[in-house]
């Protein structure tokens, strides 16, 4: 069974400080991993996916298959980064269509001025 | 234009009632989903439809019945609402090779 674990429910940092959100997964196949962000009372938005290896809003995440981790990092947090962050894993495609995203429990990030 | 739109945004109803939430996407995607986000912010898939065919049905009470009249719509009907059904329900859609695009959610409160 696939599982995603985000051990921290809440991360509180000061503006300008580095922030790292931990994500560990268990999956028997080759995983596809994502980070989604949900700003206050808004829809979930894709932040980044591991296959694109890009940096979005200063965030990066590296897939470490040895440690089964996909931690999200930003060197200098901004107040507008305050949000709920979800790590997600996409399981096997069913009937060659559709994803089955398994989400972690989410980490609330609070960036204080 | 909103890509994935859900109605209503807020729904307050009494226990035992039957209610529906509607979802429409204008992205031309073949697959649509319903996710539930509970009070602790846990987010879990409920259903997935591909071209009106049910392809994912997680362990959801049969009081929940999704209906897809066409591939652009996926509605969620809930019978005999219970307090524990209070949550935010998100609709999403995707195409092969794309990630899910989410709607803005429907906050259901059962009193």
PDB file of N, CA, C and O in Angstrom, chain A residues 9 32 34 36 38 41-46 49 84 86 90 92-106 108, chain B residues 2 4 10 31 33 35 37 40-43 45 48 50 53-56 58 90 94-100 102-104 107:
ATOM      1  N   UNK A   9       3.003  18.724  11.946  1.00  0.00           N
ATOM      2  CA  UNK A   9       1.684  19.319  11.683  1.00  0.00           C
ATOM      3  C   UNK A   9       1.813  20.818  11.500  1.00  0.00           C
ATOM      4  O   UNK A   9       1.074  21.434  10.759  1.00  0.00           O
ATOM      5  N   UNK A  32       5.802   8.877  -8.261  1.00  0.00           N
ATOM      6  CA  UNK A  32       5.735  10.232  -8.792  1.00  0.00           C
ATOM      7  C   UNK A  32       5.251  11.102  -7.635  1.00  0.00           C
ATOM      8  O   UNK A  32       4.190  10.839  -7.062  1.00  0.00           O
ATOM      9  N   UNK A  34       4.662  14.927  -5.535  1.00  0.00           N
ATOM     10  CA  UNK A  34       4.223  16.302  -5.727  1.00  0.00           C
ATOM     11  C   UNK A  34       4.176  17.024  -4.391  1.00  0.00           C
ATOM     12  O   UNK A  34       4.024  16.404  -3.345  1.00  0.00           O
ATOM     13  N   UNK A  36       1.695  20.114  -3.000  1.00  0.00           N
ATOM     14  CA  UNK A  36       0.570  21.013  -3.239  1.00  0.00           C
ATOM     15  C   UNK A  36       0.532  22.033  -2.106  1.00  0.00           C
ATOM     16  O   UNK A  36       0.911  21.741  -0.974  1.00  0.00           O
ATOM     17  N   UNK A  38      -2.052  24.996  -0.187  1.00  0.00           N
ATOM     18  CA  UNK A  38      -3.414  25.502  -0.023  1.00  0.00           C
ATOM     19  C   UNK A  38      -3.352  26.749   0.842  1.00  0.00           C
ATOM     20  O   UNK A  38      -3.123  26.649   2.050  1.00  0.00           O
ATOM     21  N   UNK A  41      -8.308  29.016   2.901  1.00  0.00           N
ATOM     22  CA  UNK A  41      -9.628  28.853   2.301  1.00  0.00           C
ATOM     23  C   UNK A  41      -9.628  28.937   0.778  1.00  0.00           C
ATOM     24  O   UNK A  41     -10.588  29.383   0.174  1.00  0.00           O
ATOM     25  N   UNK A  42      -8.525  28.507   0.174  1.00  0.00           N
ATOM     26  CA  UNK A  42      -8.467  28.487  -1.289  1.00  0.00           C
ATOM     27  C   UNK A  42      -8.289  27.058  -1.777  1.00  0.00           C
ATOM     28  O   UNK A  42      -8.164  26.124  -1.003  1.00  0.00           O
ATOM     29  N   UNK A  43      -8.313  26.910  -3.060  1.00  0.00           N
ATOM     30  CA  UNK A  43      -8.160  25.576  -3.652  1.00  0.00           C
ATOM     31  C   UNK A  43      -6.727  25.097  -3.538  1.00  0.00           C
ATOM     32  O   UNK A  43      -5.804  25.900  -3.372  1.00  0.00           O
ATOM     33  N   UNK A  44      -6.554  23.818  -3.642  1.00  0.00           N
ATOM     34  CA  UNK A  44      -5.209  23.256  -3.704  1.00  0.00           C
ATOM     35  C   UNK A  44      -4.571  23.627  -5.034  1.00  0.00           C
ATOM     36  O   UNK A  44      -5.203  23.560  -6.082  1.00  0.00           O
ATOM     37  N   UNK A  45      -3.312  23.997  -4.958  1.00  0.00           N
ATOM     38  CA  UNK A  45      -2.587  24.325  -6.183  1.00  0.00           C
ATOM     39  C   UNK A  45      -1.304  23.502  -6.192  1.00  0.00           C
ATOM     40  O   UNK A  45      -0.673  23.317  -5.160  1.00  0.00           O
ATOM     41  N   UNK A  46      -0.957  23.038  -7.356  1.00  0.00           N
ATOM     42  CA  UNK A  46       0.301  22.330  -7.486  1.00  0.00           C
ATOM     43  C   UNK A  46       1.442  23.302  -7.278  1.00  0.00           C
ATOM     44  O   UNK A  46       1.488  24.361  -7.908  1.00  0.00           O
ATOM     45  N   UNK A  49       6.471  19.314  -8.842  1.00  0.00           N
ATOM     46  CA  UNK A  49       6.486  17.868  -8.988  1.00  0.00           C
ATOM     47  C   UNK A  49       7.920  17.435  -9.219  1.00  0.00           C
ATOM     48  O   UNK A  49       8.709  18.186  -9.806  1.00  0.00           O
ATOM     49  N   UNK A  84      -1.026  25.866   4.021  1.00  0.00           N
ATOM     50  CA  UNK A  84      -1.005  24.434   4.296  1.00  0.00           C
ATOM     51  C   UNK A  84      -0.314  23.762   3.122  1.00  0.00           C
ATOM     52  O   UNK A  84      -0.639  24.057   1.963  1.00  0.00           O
ATOM     53  N   UNK A  86       0.846  20.123   1.296  1.00  0.00           N
ATOM     54  CA  UNK A  86       0.596  18.685   1.233  1.00  0.00           C
ATOM     55  C   UNK A  86       1.599  18.033   0.295  1.00  0.00           C
ATOM     56  O   UNK A  86       1.793  18.473  -0.839  1.00  0.00           O
ATOM     57  N   UNK A  90       1.596   9.826  -6.457  1.00  0.00           N
ATOM     58  CA  UNK A  90       0.673   9.307  -7.455  1.00  0.00           C
ATOM     59  C   UNK A  90       0.934   7.831  -7.641  1.00  0.00           C
ATOM     60  O   UNK A  90       2.045   7.424  -7.968  1.00  0.00           O
ATOM     61  N   UNK A  92      -0.304   3.873  -9.192  1.00  0.00           N
ATOM     62  CA  UNK A  92      -0.366   3.355 -10.557  1.00  0.00           C
ATOM     63  C   UNK A  92      -1.595   3.859 -11.281  1.00  0.00           C
ATOM     64  O   UNK A  92      -2.663   3.995 -10.691  1.00  0.00           O
ATOM     65  N   UNK A  93      -1.443   4.128 -12.540  1.00  0.00           N
ATOM     66  CA  UNK A  93      -2.596   4.559 -13.330  1.00  0.00           C
ATOM     67  C   UNK A  93      -3.553   3.386 -13.462  1.00  0.00           C
ATOM     68  O   UNK A  93      -3.160   2.250 -13.666  1.00  0.00           O
ATOM     69  N   UNK A  94      -4.794   3.691 -13.390  1.00  0.00           N
ATOM     70  CA  UNK A  94      -5.825   2.663 -13.484  1.00  0.00           C
ATOM     71  C   UNK A  94      -6.470   2.765 -14.855  1.00  0.00           C
ATOM     72  O   UNK A  94      -6.941   3.836 -15.243  1.00  0.00           O
ATOM     73  N   UNK A  95      -6.457   1.655 -15.580  1.00  0.00           N
ATOM     74  CA  UNK A  95      -7.025   1.648 -16.934  1.00  0.00           C
ATOM     75  C   UNK A  95      -6.416   2.741 -17.791  1.00  0.00           C
ATOM     76  O   UNK A  95      -7.094   3.396 -18.552  1.00  0.00           O
ATOM     77  N   UNK A  96      -5.129   2.954 -17.594  1.00  0.00           N
ATOM     78  CA  UNK A  96      -4.376   3.915 -18.399  1.00  0.00           C
ATOM     79  C   UNK A  96      -4.954   5.313 -18.344  1.00  0.00           C
ATOM     80  O   UNK A  96      -4.731   6.127 -19.224  1.00  0.00           O
ATOM     81  N   UNK A  97      -5.699   5.587 -17.330  1.00  0.00           N
ATOM     82  CA  UNK A  97      -6.257   6.930 -17.206  1.00  0.00           C
ATOM     83  C   UNK A  97      -6.475   7.249 -15.756  1.00  0.00           C
ATOM     84  O   UNK A  97      -6.805   6.378 -14.958  1.00  0.00           O
ATOM     85  N   UNK A  98      -6.255   8.464 -15.414  1.00  0.00           N
ATOM     86  CA  UNK A  98      -6.555   8.871 -14.061  1.00  0.00           C
ATOM     87  C   UNK A  98      -5.418   8.581 -13.100  1.00  0.00           C
ATOM     88  O   UNK A  98      -4.662   7.637 -13.264  1.00  0.00           O
ATOM     89  N   UNK A  99      -5.270   9.441 -12.137  1.00  0.00           N
ATOM     90  CA  UNK A  99      -4.271   9.270 -11.099  1.00  0.00           C
ATOM     91  C   UNK A  99      -4.953   8.843  -9.819  1.00  0.00           C
ATOM     92  O   UNK A  99      -6.156   8.964  -9.684  1.00  0.00           O
ATOM     93  N   UNK A 100      -4.197   8.347  -8.900  1.00  0.00           N
ATOM     94  CA  UNK A 100      -4.739   8.137  -7.566  1.00  0.00           C
ATOM     95  C   UNK A 100      -3.751   8.802  -6.627  1.00  0.00           C
ATOM     96  O   UNK A 100      -2.735   8.200  -6.272  1.00  0.00           O
ATOM     97  N   UNK A 101      -4.029  10.039  -6.276  1.00  0.00           N
ATOM     98  CA  UNK A 101      -3.141  10.759  -5.394  1.00  0.00           C
ATOM     99  C   UNK A 101      -3.381  10.347  -3.952  1.00  0.00           C
ATOM    100  O   UNK A 101      -4.506  10.360  -3.472  1.00  0.00           O
ATOM    101  N   UNK A 102      -2.297  10.002  -3.286  1.00  0.00           N
ATOM    102  CA  UNK A 102      -2.344   9.767  -1.855  1.00  0.00           C
ATOM    103  C   UNK A 102      -1.645  10.930  -1.189  1.00  0.00           C
ATOM    104  O   UNK A 102      -0.478  11.207  -1.484  1.00  0.00           O
ATOM    105  N   UNK A 103      -2.366  11.600  -0.295  1.00  0.00           N
ATOM    106  CA  UNK A 103      -1.821  12.790   0.339  1.00  0.00           C
ATOM    107  C   UNK A 103      -1.277  12.490   1.728  1.00  0.00           C
ATOM    108  O   UNK A 103      -1.787  11.607   2.445  1.00  0.00           O
ATOM    109  N   UNK A 104      -0.264  13.229   2.119  1.00  0.00           N
ATOM    110  CA  UNK A 104       0.148  13.237   3.508  1.00  0.00           C
ATOM    111  C   UNK A 104      -0.842  14.037   4.330  1.00  0.00           C
ATOM    112  O   UNK A 104      -1.779  14.623   3.782  1.00  0.00           O
ATOM    113  N   UNK A 105      -0.621  14.063   5.629  1.00  0.00           N
ATOM    114  CA  UNK A 105      -1.559  14.734   6.512  1.00  0.00           C
ATOM    115  C   UNK A 105      -1.493  16.253   6.465  1.00  0.00           C
ATOM    116  O   UNK A 105      -2.332  16.929   7.063  1.00  0.00           O
ATOM    117  N   UNK A 106      -0.501  16.783   5.767  1.00  0.00           N
ATOM    118  CA  UNK A 106      -0.379  18.232   5.639  1.00  0.00           C
ATOM    119  C   UNK A 106       0.472  18.849   6.738  1.00  0.00           C
ATOM    120  O   UNK A 106       0.532  18.353   7.867  1.00  0.00           O
ATOM    121  N   UNK A 108       1.125  22.733   8.300  1.00  0.00           N
ATOM    122  CA  UNK A 108       0.781  24.151   8.273  1.00  0.00           C
ATOM    123  C   UNK A 108       2.053  24.952   8.527  1.00  0.00           C
ATOM    124  O   UNK A 108       2.743  24.729   9.521  1.00  0.00           O
TER     125      UNK A 108
ATOM    126  N   UNK B   2     -13.281  29.919 -14.825  1.00  0.00           N
ATOM    127  CA  UNK B   2     -12.834  28.970 -13.824  1.00  0.00           C
ATOM    128  C   UNK B   2     -12.708  27.591 -14.446  1.00  0.00           C
ATOM    129  O   UNK B   2     -13.632  27.119 -15.097  1.00  0.00           O
ATOM    130  N   UNK B   4     -12.208  24.453 -12.939  1.00  0.00           N
ATOM    131  CA  UNK B   4     -13.018  23.470 -12.231  1.00  0.00           C
ATOM    132  C   UNK B   4     -13.893  24.238 -11.256  1.00  0.00           C
ATOM    133  O   UNK B   4     -13.378  24.896 -10.357  1.00  0.00           O
ATOM    134  N   UNK B  10     -20.751  26.841  -0.045  1.00  0.00           N
ATOM    135  CA  UNK B  10     -21.071  26.534   1.346  1.00  0.00           C
ATOM    136  C   UNK B  10     -22.435  25.846   1.388  1.00  0.00           C
ATOM    137  O   UNK B  10     -23.344  26.209   0.649  1.00  0.00           O
ATOM    138  N   UNK B  31     -10.864  12.731 -16.892  1.00  0.00           N
ATOM    139  CA  UNK B  31     -11.006  12.138 -15.573  1.00  0.00           C
ATOM    140  C   UNK B  31     -11.371  13.195 -14.547  1.00  0.00           C
ATOM    141  O   UNK B  31     -10.805  14.291 -14.536  1.00  0.00           O
ATOM    142  N   UNK B  33     -12.573  13.733 -10.230  1.00  0.00           N
ATOM    143  CA  UNK B  33     -12.390  13.143  -8.899  1.00  0.00           C
ATOM    144  C   UNK B  33     -13.197  13.905  -7.857  1.00  0.00           C
ATOM    145  O   UNK B  33     -13.477  15.096  -8.004  1.00  0.00           O
ATOM    146  N   UNK B  35     -12.553  14.529  -3.695  1.00  0.00           N
ATOM    147  CA  UNK B  35     -11.707  14.362  -2.524  1.00  0.00           C
ATOM    148  C   UNK B  35     -12.434  14.937  -1.315  1.00  0.00           C
ATOM    149  O   UNK B  35     -13.204  15.891  -1.427  1.00  0.00           O
ATOM    150  N   UNK B  37     -11.736  16.600   2.514  1.00  0.00           N
ATOM    151  CA  UNK B  37     -10.778  17.143   3.478  1.00  0.00           C
ATOM    152  C   UNK B  37     -11.503  17.316   4.806  1.00  0.00           C
ATOM    153  O   UNK B  37     -12.411  18.126   4.938  1.00  0.00           O
ATOM    154  N   UNK B  40      -9.493  17.833  10.406  1.00  0.00           N
ATOM    155  CA  UNK B  40      -8.065  17.835  10.742  1.00  0.00           C
ATOM    156  C   UNK B  40      -7.201  18.070   9.512  1.00  0.00           C
ATOM    157  O   UNK B  40      -5.990  17.891   9.559  1.00  0.00           O
ATOM    158  N   UNK B  41      -7.834  18.433   8.424  1.00  0.00           N
ATOM    159  CA  UNK B  41      -7.147  18.772   7.173  1.00  0.00           C
ATOM    160  C   UNK B  41      -6.604  17.555   6.427  1.00  0.00           C
ATOM    161  O   UNK B  41      -5.844  17.716   5.476  1.00  0.00           O
ATOM    162  N   UNK B  42      -6.975  16.352   6.854  1.00  0.00           N
ATOM    163  CA  UNK B  42      -6.588  15.184   6.069  1.00  0.00           C
ATOM    164  C   UNK B  42      -7.359  15.183   4.767  1.00  0.00           C
ATOM    165  O   UNK B  42      -8.558  15.423   4.733  1.00  0.00           O
ATOM    166  N   UNK B  43      -6.658  14.882   3.688  1.00  0.00           N
ATOM    167  CA  UNK B  43      -7.241  14.941   2.357  1.00  0.00           C
ATOM    168  C   UNK B  43      -7.182  13.544   1.753  1.00  0.00           C
ATOM    169  O   UNK B  43      -6.114  12.941   1.664  1.00  0.00           O
ATOM    170  N   UNK B  45      -8.863  10.755  -1.336  1.00  0.00           N
ATOM    171  CA  UNK B  45      -9.687  10.560  -2.527  1.00  0.00           C
ATOM    172  C   UNK B  45     -10.916   9.732  -2.173  1.00  0.00           C
ATOM    173  O   UNK B  45     -10.864   8.841  -1.327  1.00  0.00           O
ATOM    174  N   UNK B  48     -13.244   8.430  -8.469  1.00  0.00           N
ATOM    175  CA  UNK B  48     -12.684   8.919  -9.713  1.00  0.00           C
ATOM    176  C   UNK B  48     -13.497   8.358 -10.866  1.00  0.00           C
ATOM    177  O   UNK B  48     -13.856   7.181 -10.860  1.00  0.00           O
ATOM    178  N   UNK B  50     -13.682   8.220 -15.205  1.00  0.00           N
ATOM    179  CA  UNK B  50     -13.024   8.478 -16.466  1.00  0.00           C
ATOM    180  C   UNK B  50     -14.042   8.288 -17.579  1.00  0.00           C
ATOM    181  O   UNK B  50     -14.575   7.196 -17.739  1.00  0.00           O
ATOM    182  N   UNK B  53     -17.122   6.662 -16.553  1.00  0.00           N
ATOM    183  CA  UNK B  53     -16.993   5.333 -15.966  1.00  0.00           C
ATOM    184  C   UNK B  53     -16.285   5.423 -14.623  1.00  0.00           C
ATOM    185  O   UNK B  53     -15.217   6.028 -14.517  1.00  0.00           O
ATOM    186  N   UNK B  54     -16.852   4.787 -13.611  1.00  0.00           N
ATOM    187  CA  UNK B  54     -16.242   4.780 -12.283  1.00  0.00           C
ATOM    188  C   UNK B  54     -14.977   3.941 -12.310  1.00  0.00           C
ATOM    189  O   UNK B  54     -15.007   2.764 -12.688  1.00  0.00           O
ATOM    190  N   UNK B  55     -13.844   4.526 -11.919  1.00  0.00           N
ATOM    191  CA  UNK B  55     -12.607   3.764 -11.919  1.00  0.00           C
ATOM    192  C   UNK B  55     -11.971   3.688 -10.547  1.00  0.00           C
ATOM    193  O   UNK B  55     -11.178   2.796 -10.285  1.00  0.00           O
ATOM    194  N   UNK B  56     -12.238   4.589  -9.671  1.00  0.00           N
ATOM    195  CA  UNK B  56     -11.754   4.516  -8.298  1.00  0.00           C
ATOM    196  C   UNK B  56     -12.938   4.723  -7.365  1.00  0.00           C
ATOM    197  O   UNK B  56     -13.698   5.663  -7.500  1.00  0.00           O
ATOM    198  N   UNK B  58     -13.037   4.481  -3.346  1.00  0.00           N
ATOM    199  CA  UNK B  58     -12.410   4.157  -2.076  1.00  0.00           C
ATOM    200  C   UNK B  58     -13.485   3.742  -1.083  1.00  0.00           C
ATOM    201  O   UNK B  58     -14.668   3.738  -1.371  1.00  0.00           O
ATOM    202  N   UNK B  90     -13.600  18.514  -2.306  1.00  0.00           N
ATOM    203  CA  UNK B  90     -12.945  19.102  -3.471  1.00  0.00           C
ATOM    204  C   UNK B  90     -13.169  18.218  -4.689  1.00  0.00           C
ATOM    205  O   UNK B  90     -12.975  17.005  -4.647  1.00  0.00           O
ATOM    206  N   UNK B  94      -8.333  15.763 -14.385  1.00  0.00           N
ATOM    207  CA  UNK B  94      -7.013  15.600 -14.978  1.00  0.00           C
ATOM    208  C   UNK B  94      -7.141  14.899 -16.323  1.00  0.00           C
ATOM    209  O   UNK B  94      -8.190  14.358 -16.671  1.00  0.00           O
ATOM    210  N   UNK B  95      -6.057  14.927 -17.035  1.00  0.00           N
ATOM    211  CA  UNK B  95      -5.941  14.231 -18.310  1.00  0.00           C
ATOM    212  C   UNK B  95      -4.688  13.370 -18.205  1.00  0.00           C
ATOM    213  O   UNK B  95      -3.837  13.635 -17.365  1.00  0.00           O
ATOM    214  N   UNK B  96      -4.575  12.359 -19.039  1.00  0.00           N
ATOM    215  CA  UNK B  96      -3.360  11.547 -19.013  1.00  0.00           C
ATOM    216  C   UNK B  96      -2.159  12.464 -19.205  1.00  0.00           C
ATOM    217  O   UNK B  96      -2.110  13.263 -20.128  1.00  0.00           O
ATOM    218  N   UNK B  97      -1.198  12.337 -18.305  1.00  0.00           N
ATOM    219  CA  UNK B  97       0.005  13.150 -18.410  1.00  0.00           C
ATOM    220  C   UNK B  97      -0.077  14.478 -17.698  1.00  0.00           C
ATOM    221  O   UNK B  97       0.894  15.225 -17.677  1.00  0.00           O
ATOM    222  N   UNK B  98      -1.222  14.786 -17.106  1.00  0.00           N
ATOM    223  CA  UNK B  98      -1.344  16.054 -16.365  1.00  0.00           C
ATOM    224  C   UNK B  98      -1.660  15.760 -14.908  1.00  0.00           C
ATOM    225  O   UNK B  98      -2.148  14.684 -14.556  1.00  0.00           O
ATOM    226  N   UNK B  99      -1.366  16.743 -14.080  1.00  0.00           N
ATOM    227  CA  UNK B  99      -1.736  16.600 -12.674  1.00  0.00           C
ATOM    228  C   UNK B  99      -3.145  17.129 -12.477  1.00  0.00           C
ATOM    229  O   UNK B  99      -3.702  17.794 -13.348  1.00  0.00           O
ATOM    230  N   UNK B 100      -3.694  16.812 -11.323  1.00  0.00           N
ATOM    231  CA  UNK B 100      -5.055  17.255 -11.040  1.00  0.00           C
ATOM    232  C   UNK B 100      -5.153  18.773 -10.918  1.00  0.00           C
ATOM    233  O   UNK B 100      -4.288  19.406 -10.317  1.00  0.00           O
ATOM    234  N   UNK B 102      -7.696  21.367  -9.173  1.00  0.00           N
ATOM    235  CA  UNK B 102      -8.723  21.299  -8.150  1.00  0.00           C
ATOM    236  C   UNK B 102      -9.702  22.463  -8.249  1.00  0.00           C
ATOM    237  O   UNK B 102      -9.344  23.565  -8.656  1.00  0.00           O
ATOM    238  N   UNK B 103     -10.932  22.167  -7.811  1.00  0.00           N
ATOM    239  CA  UNK B 103     -11.913  23.218  -7.611  1.00  0.00           C
ATOM    240  C   UNK B 103     -11.660  23.912  -6.281  1.00  0.00           C
ATOM    241  O   UNK B 103     -10.759  23.528  -5.531  1.00  0.00           O
ATOM    242  N   UNK B 104     -12.456  24.919  -5.993  1.00  0.00           N
ATOM    243  CA  UNK B 104     -12.223  25.716  -4.780  1.00  0.00           C
ATOM    244  C   UNK B 104     -12.874  25.116  -3.542  1.00  0.00           C
ATOM    245  O   UNK B 104     -12.726  25.648  -2.452  1.00  0.00           O
ATOM    246  N   UNK B 107     -17.740  23.639   1.307  1.00  0.00           N
ATOM    247  CA  UNK B 107     -17.699  23.405   2.757  1.00  0.00           C
ATOM    248  C   UNK B 107     -19.075  22.966   3.212  1.00  0.00           C
ATOM    249  O   UNK B 107     -20.032  23.742   3.202  1.00  0.00           O
TER     250      UNK B 107
END
